[in-house]
C-alpha cells in the first residue's frame, strides 16, 4: 500500500501547491489516486489554513474528497490541531461525517482516550509511533494495540533517517501483530520510502512528508510524488531485503 499524505500541517508559505480547501484537496486526491495511491491521509483546514478537527470542516473535507475518489480517507488528530486533550476527545465525538481512519500520535497526552473514542465510533486507528519519543513503549503496553488498523512508524530524523527507521522498527517489535506503514519526512522521506520497499512494508508519500522529488526538484503535485514514490519503491523492492 502507498498512502498519499496530501498536505499535513503545511500551508501556503511552504508551497503554492499545498491543497488547503476541501475542493483543492479533492482535486489533489483524485490525481494522486489516478497516479496509484490506494489510501489518503489529509489535514482538514480552517479558512486561514490552520489544521482543525472541527466537525463542520472535517465533514466538508471528507464529502468533497469522497465525491472524487473511492479509496479510504483518513484525517489527523494531532495535538497541534487541538492542543487540549479533553477538547480533542470532544471533537472526535462531535464529528457528523466519519473518516475511514484517523491517526493518533501515541506519545501525545490523551492518545489512548482519543483512540478509544475513535474505535467506539467505528473509525480505524492509525497508531502514530514517532522516532525519538516514548510512543513505541507506550504502544507496547496499550490494551488497544491489537485493535488498531495499522501502525504508522514515523521517522522524524531527517539526517540519519534509515538508521532511525531501523531502530524504530526494532523498538516496535511485533507491534501487536498489526500492519506497519513506514515513512519519513523532509530529507528523510525518500531514504525511508526505499527502506520500506526493501522490507516490503506499506509506506506513504505526499506534500506533508516532502516538497521535493528524489532528484531534488520541487514537486508540482501530490500525484507527481506518488508517481516517483511508486517507481522508487519498486526499484528498492527489486534490490532485496536488508537485515534490520
JSON list of C-alpha atoms in Angstrom, two decimals:
[
{"chain": "A", "resi": 1, "resn": "UNK", "atom": "CA", "xyz": [0.00, 0.00, 0.00]},
{"chain": "A", "resi": 2, "resn": "UNK", "atom": "CA", "xyz": [1.17, 3.51, -0.85]},
{"chain": "A", "resi": 3, "resn": "UNK", "atom": "CA", "xyz": [-0.77, 6.15, 1.04]},
{"chain": "A", "resi": 4, "resn": "UNK", "atom": "CA", "xyz": [-0.73, 9.76, -0.12]},
{"chain": "A", "resi": 5, "resn": "UNK", "atom": "CA", "xyz": [-0.49, 12.46, 2.58]},
{"chain": "A", "resi": 6, "resn": "UNK", "atom": "CA", "xyz": [-1.97, 15.45, 0.81]},
{"chain": "A", "resi": 7, "resn": "UNK", "atom": "CA", "xyz": [-0.96, 18.44, 2.92]},
{"chain": "A", "resi": 8, "resn": "UNK", "atom": "CA", "xyz": [-0.11, 17.87, 6.59]},
{"chain": "A", "resi": 9, "resn": "UNK", "atom": "CA", "xyz": [0.40, 20.98, 8.73]},
{"chain": "A", "resi": 10, "resn": "UNK", "atom": "CA", "xyz": [1.96, 22.80, 5.78]},
{"chain": "A", "resi": 11, "resn": "UNK", "atom": "CA", "xyz": [0.44, 25.99, 4.44]},
{"chain": "A", "resi": 12, "resn": "UNK", "atom": "CA", "xyz": [0.70, 28.40, 1.53]},
{"chain": "A", "resi": 13, "resn": "UNK", "atom": "CA", "xyz": [4.00, 29.74, 2.83]},
{"chain": "A", "resi": 14, "resn": "UNK", "atom": "CA", "xyz": [5.56, 26.30, 2.35]},
{"chain": "A", "resi": 15, "resn": "UNK", "atom": "CA", "xyz": [4.43, 25.85, -1.25]},
{"chain": "A", "resi": 16, "resn": "UNK", "atom": "CA", "xyz": [1.73, 27.21, -3.51]},
{"chain": "A", "resi": 17, "resn": "UNK", "atom": "CA", "xyz": [0.77, 23.66, -4.49]},
{"chain": "A", "resi": 18, "resn": "UNK", "atom": "CA", "xyz": [-0.21, 22.54, -0.94]},
{"chain": "A", "resi": 19, "resn": "UNK", "atom": "CA", "xyz": [-4.02, 22.00, -1.03]},
{"chain": "A", "resi": 20, "resn": "UNK", "atom": "CA", "xyz": [-5.82, 23.98, 1.68]},
{"chain": "A", "resi": 21, "resn": "UNK", "atom": "CA", "xyz": [-9.53, 23.96, 0.75]},
{"chain": "A", "resi": 22, "resn": "UNK", "atom": "CA", "xyz": [-11.83, 20.93, 0.50]},
{"chain": "A", "resi": 23, "resn": "UNK", "atom": "CA", "xyz": [-12.08, 21.43, -3.25]},
{"chain": "A", "resi": 24, "resn": "UNK", "atom": "CA", "xyz": [-8.31, 21.64, -3.71]},
{"chain": "A", "resi": 25, "resn": "UNK", "atom": "CA", "xyz": [-7.81, 18.57, -1.54]},
{"chain": "A", "resi": 26, "resn": "UNK", "atom": "CA", "xyz": [-10.38, 16.65, -3.55]},
{"chain": "A", "resi": 27, "resn": "UNK", "atom": "CA", "xyz": [-8.65, 17.58, -6.81]},
{"chain": "A", "resi": 28, "resn": "UNK", "atom": "CA", "xyz": [-5.26, 16.57, -5.45]},
{"chain": "A", "resi": 29, "resn": "UNK", "atom": "CA", "xyz": [-6.75, 13.33, -4.11]},
{"chain": "A", "resi": 30, "resn": "UNK", "atom": "CA", "xyz": [-8.24, 12.44, -7.49]},
{"chain": "A", "resi": 31, "resn": "UNK", "atom": "CA", "xyz": [-4.95, 12.99, -9.29]},
{"chain": "A", "resi": 32, "resn": "UNK", "atom": "CA", "xyz": [-2.95, 11.10, -6.66]},
{"chain": "A", "resi": 33, "resn": "UNK", "atom": "CA", "xyz": [-5.29, 8.10, -6.80]},
{"chain": "A", "resi": 34, "resn": "UNK", "atom": "CA", "xyz": [-5.09, 8.13, -10.59]},
{"chain": "A", "resi": 35, "resn": "UNK", "atom": "CA", "xyz": [-1.29, 8.02, -10.17]},
{"chain": "A", "resi": 36, "resn": "UNK", "atom": "CA", "xyz": [-1.56, 4.91, -7.98]},
{"chain": "A", "resi": 37, "resn": "UNK", "atom": "CA", "xyz": [-2.24, 5.93, -4.37]},
{"chain": "A", "resi": 38, "resn": "UNK", "atom": "CA", "xyz": [-4.53, 3.46, -2.61]},
{"chain": "A", "resi": 39, "resn": "UNK", "atom": "CA", "xyz": [-5.24, 5.35, 0.63]},
{"chain": "A", "resi": 40, "resn": "UNK", "atom": "CA", "xyz": [-5.45, 9.01, 1.70]},
{"chain": "A", "resi": 41, "resn": "UNK", "atom": "CA", "xyz": [-4.34, 10.97, 4.75]},
{"chain": "A", "resi": 42, "resn": "UNK", "atom": "CA", "xyz": [-5.45, 14.60, 4.94]},
{"chain": "A", "resi": 43, "resn": "UNK", "atom": "CA", "xyz": [-5.42, 17.51, 7.38]},
{"chain": "A", "resi": 44, "resn": "UNK", "atom": "CA", "xyz": [-8.70, 19.49, 7.21]},
{"chain": "A", "resi": 45, "resn": "UNK", "atom": "CA", "xyz": [-8.03, 23.23, 7.33]},
{"chain": "A", "resi": 46, "resn": "UNK", "atom": "CA", "xyz": [-9.75, 26.36, 8.59]},
{"chain": "A", "resi": 47, "resn": "UNK", "atom": "CA", "xyz": [-10.25, 29.18, 6.04]},
{"chain": "A", "resi": 48, "resn": "UNK", "atom": "CA", "xyz": [-6.97, 30.70, 7.26]},
{"chain": "A", "resi": 49, "resn": "UNK", "atom": "CA", "xyz": [-5.13, 27.43, 6.59]},
{"chain": "A", "resi": 50, "resn": "UNK", "atom": "CA", "xyz": [-4.75, 26.07, 10.14]},
{"chain": "A", "resi": 51, "resn": "UNK", "atom": "CA", "xyz": [-5.24, 22.37, 10.91]},
{"chain": "A", "resi": 52, "resn": "UNK", "atom": "CA", "xyz": [-8.55, 21.71, 12.63]},
{"chain": "A", "resi": 53, "resn": "UNK", "atom": "CA", "xyz": [-10.70, 18.88, 13.98]},
{"chain": "A", "resi": 54, "resn": "UNK", "atom": "CA", "xyz": [-13.89, 20.94, 13.67]},
{"chain": "A", "resi": 55, "resn": "UNK", "atom": "CA", "xyz": [-16.89, 18.74, 12.81]},
{"chain": "A", "resi": 56, "resn": "UNK", "atom": "CA", "xyz": [-18.02, 21.17, 10.12]},
{"chain": "A", "resi": 57, "resn": "UNK", "atom": "CA", "xyz": [-14.64, 21.34, 8.40]},
{"chain": "A", "resi": 58, "resn": "UNK", "atom": "CA", "xyz": [-13.99, 17.61, 8.70]},
{"chain": "A", "resi": 59, "resn": "UNK", "atom": "CA", "xyz": [-17.39, 16.87, 7.14]},
{"chain": "A", "resi": 60, "resn": "UNK", "atom": "CA", "xyz": [-16.86, 19.29, 4.24]},
{"chain": "A", "resi": 61, "resn": "UNK", "atom": "CA", "xyz": [-13.40, 17.89, 3.56]},
{"chain": "A", "resi": 62, "resn": "UNK", "atom": "CA", "xyz": [-14.46, 14.25, 3.62]},
{"chain": "A", "resi": 63, "resn": "UNK", "atom": "CA", "xyz": [-17.53, 14.85, 1.48]},
{"chain": "A", "resi": 64, "resn": "UNK", "atom": "CA", "xyz": [-15.55, 16.71, -1.16]},
{"chain": "A", "resi": 65, "resn": "UNK", "atom": "CA", "xyz": [-12.87, 14.02, -1.36]},
{"chain": "A", "resi": 66, "resn": "UNK", "atom": "CA", "xyz": [-15.29, 11.09, -1.35]},
{"chain": "A", "resi": 67, "resn": "UNK", "atom": "CA", "xyz": [-17.18, 12.65, -4.24]},
{"chain": "A", "resi": 68, "resn": "UNK", "atom": "CA", "xyz": [-14.00, 12.25, -6.30]},
{"chain": "A", "resi": 69, "resn": "UNK", "atom": "CA", "xyz": [-12.26, 9.05, -5.11]},
{"chain": "A", "resi": 70, "resn": "UNK", "atom": "CA", "xyz": [-13.32, 5.59, -3.86]},
{"chain": "A", "resi": 71, "resn": "UNK", "atom": "CA", "xyz": [-10.33, 4.86, -1.60]},
{"chain": "A", "resi": 72, "resn": "UNK", "atom": "CA", "xyz": [-10.24, 5.07, 2.24]},
{"chain": "A", "resi": 73, "resn": "UNK", "atom": "CA", "xyz": [-9.73, 8.57, 3.65]},
{"chain": "A", "resi": 74, "resn": "UNK", "atom": "CA", "xyz": [-8.11, 9.35, 6.99]},
{"chain": "A", "resi": 75, "resn": "UNK", "atom": "CA", "xyz": [-7.61, 12.54, 8.99]},
{"chain": "A", "resi": 76, "resn": "UNK", "atom": "CA", "xyz": [-5.27, 13.75, 11.71]},
{"chain": "A", "resi": 77, "resn": "UNK", "atom": "CA", "xyz": [-5.97, 14.06, 15.43]},
{"chain": "A", "resi": 78, "resn": "UNK", "atom": "CA", "xyz": [-2.57, 15.65, 16.09]},
{"chain": "A", "resi": 79, "resn": "UNK", "atom": "CA", "xyz": [-2.25, 17.84, 19.18]},
{"chain": "A", "resi": 80, "resn": "UNK", "atom": "CA", "xyz": [-1.34, 20.86, 17.03]},
{"chain": "A", "resi": 81, "resn": "UNK", "atom": "CA", "xyz": [-4.88, 20.74, 15.58]},
{"chain": "A", "resi": 82, "resn": "UNK", "atom": "CA", "xyz": [-6.44, 20.73, 19.06]},
{"chain": "A", "resi": 83, "resn": "UNK", "atom": "CA", "xyz": [-3.90, 21.13, 21.89]},
{"chain": "A", "resi": 84, "resn": "UNK", "atom": "CA", "xyz": [-6.19, 20.36, 24.85]},
{"chain": "A", "resi": 85, "resn": "UNK", "atom": "CA", "xyz": [-6.66, 16.57, 25.25]},
{"chain": "A", "resi": 86, "resn": "UNK", "atom": "CA", "xyz": [-10.22, 16.92, 26.55]},
{"chain": "A", "resi": 87, "resn": "UNK", "atom": "CA", "xyz": [-11.18, 19.21, 23.68]},
{"chain": "A", "resi": 88, "resn": "UNK", "atom": "CA", "xyz": [-9.58, 16.80, 21.21]},
{"chain": "A", "resi": 89, "resn": "UNK", "atom": "CA", "xyz": [-11.70, 13.98, 22.59]},
{"chain": "A", "resi": 90, "resn": "UNK", "atom": "CA", "xyz": [-14.82, 16.14, 22.39]},
{"chain": "A", "resi": 91, "resn": "UNK", "atom": "CA", "xyz": [-14.06, 16.99, 18.76]},
{"chain": "A", "resi": 92, "resn": "UNK", "atom": "CA", "xyz": [-13.97, 13.30, 17.80]},
{"chain": "A", "resi": 93, "resn": "UNK", "atom": "CA", "xyz": [-17.32, 12.76, 19.49]},
{"chain": "A", "resi": 94, "resn": "UNK", "atom": "CA", "xyz": [-18.81, 15.74, 17.63]},
{"chain": "A", "resi": 95, "resn": "UNK", "atom": "CA", "xyz": [-17.94, 14.52, 14.13]},
{"chain": "A", "resi": 96, "resn": "UNK", "atom": "CA", "xyz": [-21.03, 14.13, 11.96]},
{"chain": "A", "resi": 97, "resn": "UNK", "atom": "CA", "xyz": [-19.23, 12.61, 8.98]},
{"chain": "A", "resi": 98, "resn": "UNK", "atom": "CA", "xyz": [-16.71, 9.94, 9.94]},
{"chain": "A", "resi": 99, "resn": "UNK", "atom": "CA", "xyz": [-13.38, 9.25, 8.24]},
{"chain": "A", "resi": 100, "resn": "UNK", "atom": "CA", "xyz": [-12.40, 5.70, 7.43]},
{"chain": "A", "resi": 101, "resn": "UNK", "atom": "CA", "xyz": [-9.44, 6.07, 9.77]},
{"chain": "A", "resi": 102, "resn": "UNK", "atom": "CA", "xyz": [-7.63, 8.68, 11.85]},
{"chain": "A", "resi": 103, "resn": "UNK", "atom": "CA", "xyz": [-4.05, 8.93, 13.02]},
{"chain": "A", "resi": 104, "resn": "UNK", "atom": "CA", "xyz": [-3.37, 9.12, 16.76]},
{"chain": "A", "resi": 105, "resn": "UNK", "atom": "CA", "xyz": [0.13, 10.04, 17.94]},
{"chain": "A", "resi": 106, "resn": "UNK", "atom": "CA", "xyz": [0.75, 7.68, 20.82]},
{"chain": "A", "resi": 107, "resn": "UNK", "atom": "CA", "xyz": [3.25, 9.94, 22.60]},
{"chain": "A", "resi": 108, "resn": "UNK", "atom": "CA", "xyz": [0.73, 12.77, 22.92]},
{"chain": "A", "resi": 109, "resn": "UNK", "atom": "CA", "xyz": [-1.33, 13.28, 26.10]},
{"chain": "A", "resi": 110, "resn": "UNK", "atom": "CA", "xyz": [-4.77, 11.73, 25.79]},
{"chain": "A", "resi": 111, "resn": "UNK", "atom": "CA", "xyz": [-3.83, 9.39, 22.93]},
{"chain": "A", "resi": 112, "resn": "UNK", "atom": "CA", "xyz": [-5.44, 6.30, 24.49]},
{"chain": "A", "resi": 113, "resn": "UNK", "atom": "CA", "xyz": [-8.71, 8.14, 25.14]},
{"chain": "A", "resi": 114, "resn": "UNK", "atom": "CA", "xyz": [-8.86, 9.54, 21.60]},
{"chain": "A", "resi": 115, "resn": "UNK", "atom": "CA", "xyz": [-8.09, 6.12, 20.12]},
{"chain": "A", "resi": 116, "resn": "UNK", "atom": "CA", "xyz": [-10.79, 4.50, 22.25]},
{"chain": "A", "resi": 117, "resn": "UNK", "atom": "CA", "xyz": [-13.35, 7.11, 21.17]},
{"chain": "A", "resi": 118, "resn": "UNK", "atom": "CA", "xyz": [-12.50, 6.53, 17.52]},
{"chain": "A", "resi": 119, "resn": "UNK", "atom": "CA", "xyz": [-12.83, 2.77, 17.88]},
{"chain": "A", "resi": 120, "resn": "UNK", "atom": "CA", "xyz": [-16.17, 3.20, 19.65]},
{"chain": "A", "resi": 121, "resn": "UNK", "atom": "CA", "xyz": [-17.40, 5.17, 16.64]},
{"chain": "A", "resi": 122, "resn": "UNK", "atom": "CA", "xyz": [-16.18, 2.56, 14.17]},
{"chain": "A", "resi": 123, "resn": "UNK", "atom": "CA", "xyz": [-13.26, 4.63, 12.88]},
{"chain": "A", "resi": 124, "resn": "UNK", "atom": "CA", "xyz": [-9.99, 2.80, 12.19]},
{"chain": "A", "resi": 125, "resn": "UNK", "atom": "CA", "xyz": [-7.00, 3.97, 14.22]},
{"chain": "A", "resi": 126, "resn": "UNK", "atom": "CA", "xyz": [-3.57, 4.54, 12.74]},
{"chain": "A", "resi": 127, "resn": "UNK", "atom": "CA", "xyz": [-1.22, 4.45, 15.74]},
{"chain": "A", "resi": 128, "resn": "UNK", "atom": "CA", "xyz": [1.41, 7.09, 15.06]},
{"chain": "A", "resi": 129, "resn": "UNK", "atom": "CA", "xyz": [4.69, 5.99, 16.66]},
{"chain": "A", "resi": 130, "resn": "UNK", "atom": "CA", "xyz": [7.31, 8.71, 16.22]},
{"chain": "A", "resi": 131, "resn": "UNK", "atom": "CA", "xyz": [11.03, 8.12, 16.41]},
{"chain": "A", "resi": 132, "resn": "UNK", "atom": "CA", "xyz": [12.69, 9.96, 19.29]},
{"chain": "A", "resi": 133, "resn": "UNK", "atom": "CA", "xyz": [9.62, 9.61, 21.57]},
{"chain": "A", "resi": 134, "resn": "UNK", "atom": "CA", "xyz": [8.33, 7.07, 24.07]},
{"chain": "A", "resi": 135, "resn": "UNK", "atom": "CA", "xyz": [5.49, 6.21, 21.70]},
{"chain": "A", "resi": 136, "resn": "UNK", "atom": "CA", "xyz": [6.73, 2.68, 20.99]},
{"chain": "A", "resi": 137, "resn": "UNK", "atom": "CA", "xyz": [6.99, 1.83, 24.69]},
{"chain": "A", "resi": 138, "resn": "UNK", "atom": "CA", "xyz": [3.54, 3.26, 25.39]},
{"chain": "A", "resi": 139, "resn": "UNK", "atom": "CA", "xyz": [2.05, 1.38, 22.47]},
{"chain": "A", "resi": 140, "resn": "UNK", "atom": "CA", "xyz": [3.63, -1.90, 23.61]},
{"chain": "A", "resi": 141, "resn": "UNK", "atom": "CA", "xyz": [1.74, -1.56, 26.92]},
{"chain": "A", "resi": 142, "resn": "UNK", "atom": "CA", "xyz": [-1.54, -0.43, 25.37]},
{"chain": "A", "resi": 143, "resn": "UNK", "atom": "CA", "xyz": [-4.57, -2.74, 25.58]},
{"chain": "A", "resi": 144, "resn": "UNK", "atom": "CA", "xyz": [-5.81, -1.02, 22.41]},
{"chain": "A", "resi": 145, "resn": "UNK", "atom": "CA", "xyz": [-2.77, -2.13, 20.42]},
{"chain": "A", "resi": 146, "resn": "UNK", "atom": "CA", "xyz": [-4.32, -5.29, 18.93]},
{"chain": "A", "resi": 147, "resn": "UNK", "atom": "CA", "xyz": [-7.36, -3.27, 17.80]},
{"chain": "A", "resi": 148, "resn": "UNK", "atom": "CA", "xyz": [-5.67, -0.58, 15.71]},
{"chain": "A", "resi": 149, "resn": "UNK", "atom": "CA", "xyz": [-5.90, -0.61, 11.93]},
{"chain": "A", "resi": 150, "resn": "UNK", "atom": "CA", "xyz": [-2.18, -0.17, 11.45]},
{"chain": "A", "resi": 151, "resn": "UNK", "atom": "CA", "xyz": [0.94, 1.32, 12.97]},
{"chain": "A", "resi": 152, "resn": "UNK", "atom": "CA", "xyz": [2.43, 4.44, 11.39]},
{"chain": "A", "resi": 153, "resn": "UNK", "atom": "CA", "xyz": [6.16, 4.19, 12.06]},
{"chain": "A", "resi": 154, "resn": "UNK", "atom": "CA", "xyz": [7.05, 7.87, 11.63]},
{"chain": "A", "resi": 155, "resn": "UNK", "atom": "CA", "xyz": [10.74, 8.70, 11.26]},
{"chain": "A", "resi": 156, "resn": "UNK", "atom": "CA", "xyz": [11.31, 12.32, 12.28]},
{"chain": "A", "resi": 157, "resn": "UNK", "atom": "CA", "xyz": [15.12, 12.22, 11.97]},
{"chain": "A", "resi": 158, "resn": "UNK", "atom": "CA", "xyz": [15.96, 13.60, 8.54]},
{"chain": "A", "resi": 159, "resn": "UNK", "atom": "CA", "xyz": [19.75, 13.32, 8.81]},
{"chain": "A", "resi": 160, "resn": "UNK", "atom": "CA", "xyz": [20.14, 9.65, 9.76]},
{"chain": "A", "resi": 161, "resn": "UNK", "atom": "CA", "xyz": [16.71, 8.54, 8.62]},
{"chain": "A", "resi": 162, "resn": "UNK", "atom": "CA", "xyz": [17.45, 4.94, 7.60]},
{"chain": "A", "resi": 163, "resn": "UNK", "atom": "CA", "xyz": [19.27, 4.20, 10.86]},
{"chain": "A", "resi": 164, "resn": "UNK", "atom": "CA", "xyz": [16.47, 5.81, 12.89]},
{"chain": "A", "resi": 165, "resn": "UNK", "atom": "CA", "xyz": [13.92, 3.79, 10.93]},
{"chain": "A", "resi": 166, "resn": "UNK", "atom": "CA", "xyz": [15.65, 0.52, 11.76]},
{"chain": "A", "resi": 167, "resn": "UNK", "atom": "CA", "xyz": [15.84, 1.49, 15.43]},
{"chain": "A", "resi": 168, "resn": "UNK", "atom": "CA", "xyz": [12.16, 2.45, 15.44]},
{"chain": "A", "resi": 169, "resn": "UNK", "atom": "CA", "xyz": [11.12, -0.84, 13.85]},
{"chain": "A", "resi": 170, "resn": "UNK", "atom": "CA", "xyz": [13.24, -2.74, 16.36]},
{"chain": "A", "resi": 171, "resn": "UNK", "atom": "CA", "xyz": [11.57, -0.85, 19.21]},
{"chain": "A", "resi": 172, "resn": "UNK", "atom": "CA", "xyz": [8.13, -1.68, 17.83]},
{"chain": "A", "resi": 173, "resn": "UNK", "atom": "CA", "xyz": [8.85, -5.39, 17.82]},
{"chain": "A", "resi": 174, "resn": "UNK", "atom": "CA", "xyz": [5.76, -7.33, 16.77]},
{"chain": "A", "resi": 175, "resn": "UNK", "atom": "CA", "xyz": [3.59, -4.17, 17.07]},
{"chain": "A", "resi": 176, "resn": "UNK", "atom": "CA", "xyz": [0.73, -6.28, 18.47]},
{"chain": "A", "resi": 177, "resn": "UNK", "atom": "CA", "xyz": [0.69, -8.11, 15.13]},
{"chain": "A", "resi": 178, "resn": "UNK", "atom": "CA", "xyz": [-0.67, -5.07, 13.30]},
{"chain": "A", "resi": 179, "resn": "UNK", "atom": "CA", "xyz": [0.49, -3.98, 9.81]},
{"chain": "A", "resi": 180, "resn": "UNK", "atom": "CA", "xyz": [3.22, -1.33, 9.79]},
{"chain": "A", "resi": 181, "resn": "UNK", "atom": "CA", "xyz": [3.39, 1.66, 7.46]},
{"chain": "A", "resi": 182, "resn": "UNK", "atom": "CA", "xyz": [6.88, 3.14, 7.46]},
{"chain": "A", "resi": 183, "resn": "UNK", "atom": "CA", "xyz": [7.60, 6.69, 6.31]},
{"chain": "A", "resi": 184, "resn": "UNK", "atom": "CA", "xyz": [10.00, 9.59, 6.81]},
{"chain": "A", "resi": 185, "resn": "UNK", "atom": "CA", "xyz": [9.85, 13.32, 6.33]},
{"chain": "A", "resi": 186, "resn": "UNK", "atom": "CA", "xyz": [11.73, 16.08, 4.54]},
{"chain": "A", "resi": 187, "resn": "UNK", "atom": "CA", "xyz": [15.29, 14.91, 3.70]},
{"chain": "A", "resi": 188, "resn": "UNK", "atom": "CA", "xyz": [14.49, 11.52, 5.22]},
{"chain": "A", "resi": 189, "resn": "UNK", "atom": "CA", "xyz": [11.35, 10.86, 3.17]},
{"chain": "A", "resi": 190, "resn": "UNK", "atom": "CA", "xyz": [12.98, 9.16, 0.20]},
{"chain": "A", "resi": 191, "resn": "UNK", "atom": "CA", "xyz": [15.58, 7.05, 2.11]},
{"chain": "A", "resi": 192, "resn": "UNK", "atom": "CA", "xyz": [12.83, 5.72, 4.39]},
{"chain": "A", "resi": 193, "resn": "UNK", "atom": "CA", "xyz": [10.48, 5.04, 1.49]},
{"chain": "A", "resi": 194, "resn": "UNK", "atom": "CA", "xyz": [13.23, 3.00, -0.19]},
{"chain": "A", "resi": 195, "resn": "UNK", "atom": "CA", "xyz": [13.81, 1.07, 3.04]},
{"chain": "A", "resi": 196, "resn": "UNK", "atom": "CA", "xyz": [10.08, 0.32, 3.21]},
{"chain": "A", "resi": 197, "resn": "UNK", "atom": "CA", "xyz": [10.32, -1.04, -0.33]},
{"chain": "A", "resi": 198, "resn": "UNK", "atom": "CA", "xyz": [13.23, -3.31, 0.56]},
{"chain": "A", "resi": 199, "resn": "UNK", "atom": "CA", "xyz": [11.38, -4.54, 3.65]},
{"chain": "A", "resi": 200, "resn": "UNK", "atom": "CA", "xyz": [8.06, -4.98, 1.86]},
{"chain": "A", "resi": 201, "resn": "UNK", "atom": "CA", "xyz": [6.26, -2.59, 4.22]},
{"chain": "A", "resi": 202, "resn": "UNK", "atom": "CA", "xyz": [3.48, -0.18, 3.37]},
{"chain": "A", "resi": 203, "resn": "UNK", "atom": "CA", "xyz": [4.60, 3.42, 3.01]},
{"chain": "A", "resi": 204, "resn": "UNK", "atom": "CA", "xyz": [3.34, 6.88, 2.18]},
{"chain": "A", "resi": 205, "resn": "UNK", "atom": "CA", "xyz": [4.43, 9.94, 0.27]},
{"chain": "A", "resi": 206, "resn": "UNK", "atom": "CA", "xyz": [2.97, 13.36, -0.41]},
{"chain": "A", "resi": 207, "resn": "UNK", "atom": "CA", "xyz": [3.35, 17.05, 0.26]},
{"chain": "A", "resi": 208, "resn": "UNK", "atom": "CA", "xyz": [3.06, 16.53, 4.02]},
{"chain": "A", "resi": 209, "resn": "UNK", "atom": "CA", "xyz": [6.24, 14.46, 4.04]},
{"chain": "A", "resi": 210, "resn": "UNK", "atom": "CA", "xyz": [8.31, 16.19, 1.37]},
{"chain": "A", "resi": 211, "resn": "UNK", "atom": "CA", "xyz": [8.12, 19.05, -1.11]},
{"chain": "A", "resi": 212, "resn": "UNK", "atom": "CA", "xyz": [10.84, 17.63, -3.35]},
{"chain": "A", "resi": 213, "resn": "UNK", "atom": "CA", "xyz": [11.26, 14.77, -5.79]},
{"chain": "A", "resi": 214, "resn": "UNK", "atom": "CA", "xyz": [14.12, 12.25, -5.44]},
{"chain": "A", "resi": 215, "resn": "UNK", "atom": "CA", "xyz": [16.32, 14.36, -7.73]},
{"chain": "A", "resi": 216, "resn": "UNK", "atom": "CA", "xyz": [15.81, 17.46, -5.57]},
{"chain": "A", "resi": 217, "resn": "UNK", "atom": "CA", "xyz": [13.37, 19.28, -7.85]},
{"chain": "A", "resi": 218, "resn": "UNK", "atom": "CA", "xyz": [10.30, 20.86, -6.24]},
{"chain": "A", "resi": 219, "resn": "UNK", "atom": "CA", "xyz": [7.24, 18.68, -6.67]},
{"chain": "A", "resi": 220, "resn": "UNK", "atom": "CA", "xyz": [4.40, 20.17, -8.67]},
{"chain": "A", "resi": 221, "resn": "UNK", "atom": "CA", "xyz": [1.71, 18.00, -7.06]},
{"chain": "A", "resi": 222, "resn": "UNK", "atom": "CA", "xyz": [0.97, 15.04, -4.84]},
{"chain": "A", "resi": 223, "resn": "UNK", "atom": "CA", "xyz": [0.41, 12.97, -7.97]},
{"chain": "A", "resi": 224, "resn": "UNK", "atom": "CA", "xyz": [3.96, 13.66, -9.10]},
{"chain": "A", "resi": 225, "resn": "UNK", "atom": "CA", "xyz": [5.25, 12.49, -5.71]},
{"chain": "A", "resi": 226, "resn": "UNK", "atom": "CA", "xyz": [3.12, 9.33, -5.87]},
{"chain": "A", "resi": 227, "resn": "UNK", "atom": "CA", "xyz": [4.42, 8.50, -9.34]},
{"chain": "A", "resi": 228, "resn": "UNK", "atom": "CA", "xyz": [8.01, 8.97, -8.19]},
{"chain": "A", "resi": 229, "resn": "UNK", "atom": "CA", "xyz": [7.30, 7.10, -4.95]},
{"chain": "A", "resi": 230, "resn": "UNK", "atom": "CA", "xyz": [5.96, 4.03, -6.72]},
{"chain": "A", "resi": 231, "resn": "UNK", "atom": "CA", "xyz": [8.99, 3.98, -9.02]},
{"chain": "A", "resi": 232, "resn": "UNK", "atom": "CA", "xyz": [11.44, 4.33, -6.11]},
{"chain": "A", "resi": 233, "resn": "UNK", "atom": "CA", "xyz": [9.57, 1.72, -4.06]},
{"chain": "A", "resi": 234, "resn": "UNK", "atom": "CA", "xyz": [9.57, -0.76, -6.94]},
{"chain": "A", "resi": 235, "resn": "UNK", "atom": "CA", "xyz": [13.29, -0.36, -7.56]},
{"chain": "A", "resi": 236, "resn": "UNK", "atom": "CA", "xyz": [14.06, -0.78, -3.86]},
{"chain": "A", "resi": 237, "resn": "UNK", "atom": "CA", "xyz": [11.87, -3.88, -3.63]},
{"chain": "A", "resi": 238, "resn": "UNK", "atom": "CA", "xyz": [13.77, -5.47, -6.51]},
{"chain": "A", "resi": 239, "resn": "UNK", "atom": "CA", "xyz": [17.06, -4.78, -4.67]},
{"chain": "A", "resi": 240, "resn": "UNK", "atom": "CA", "xyz": [16.13, -7.24, -1.95]},
{"chain": "A", "resi": 241, "resn": "UNK", "atom": "CA", "xyz": [15.54, -7.15, 1.78]},
{"chain": "A", "resi": 242, "resn": "UNK", "atom": "CA", "xyz": [18.33, -5.92, 4.06]},
{"chain": "A", "resi": 243, "resn": "UNK", "atom": "CA", "xyz": [18.89, -7.17, 7.57]},
{"chain": "A", "resi": 244, "resn": "UNK", "atom": "CA", "xyz": [17.26, -4.98, 10.23]}
]
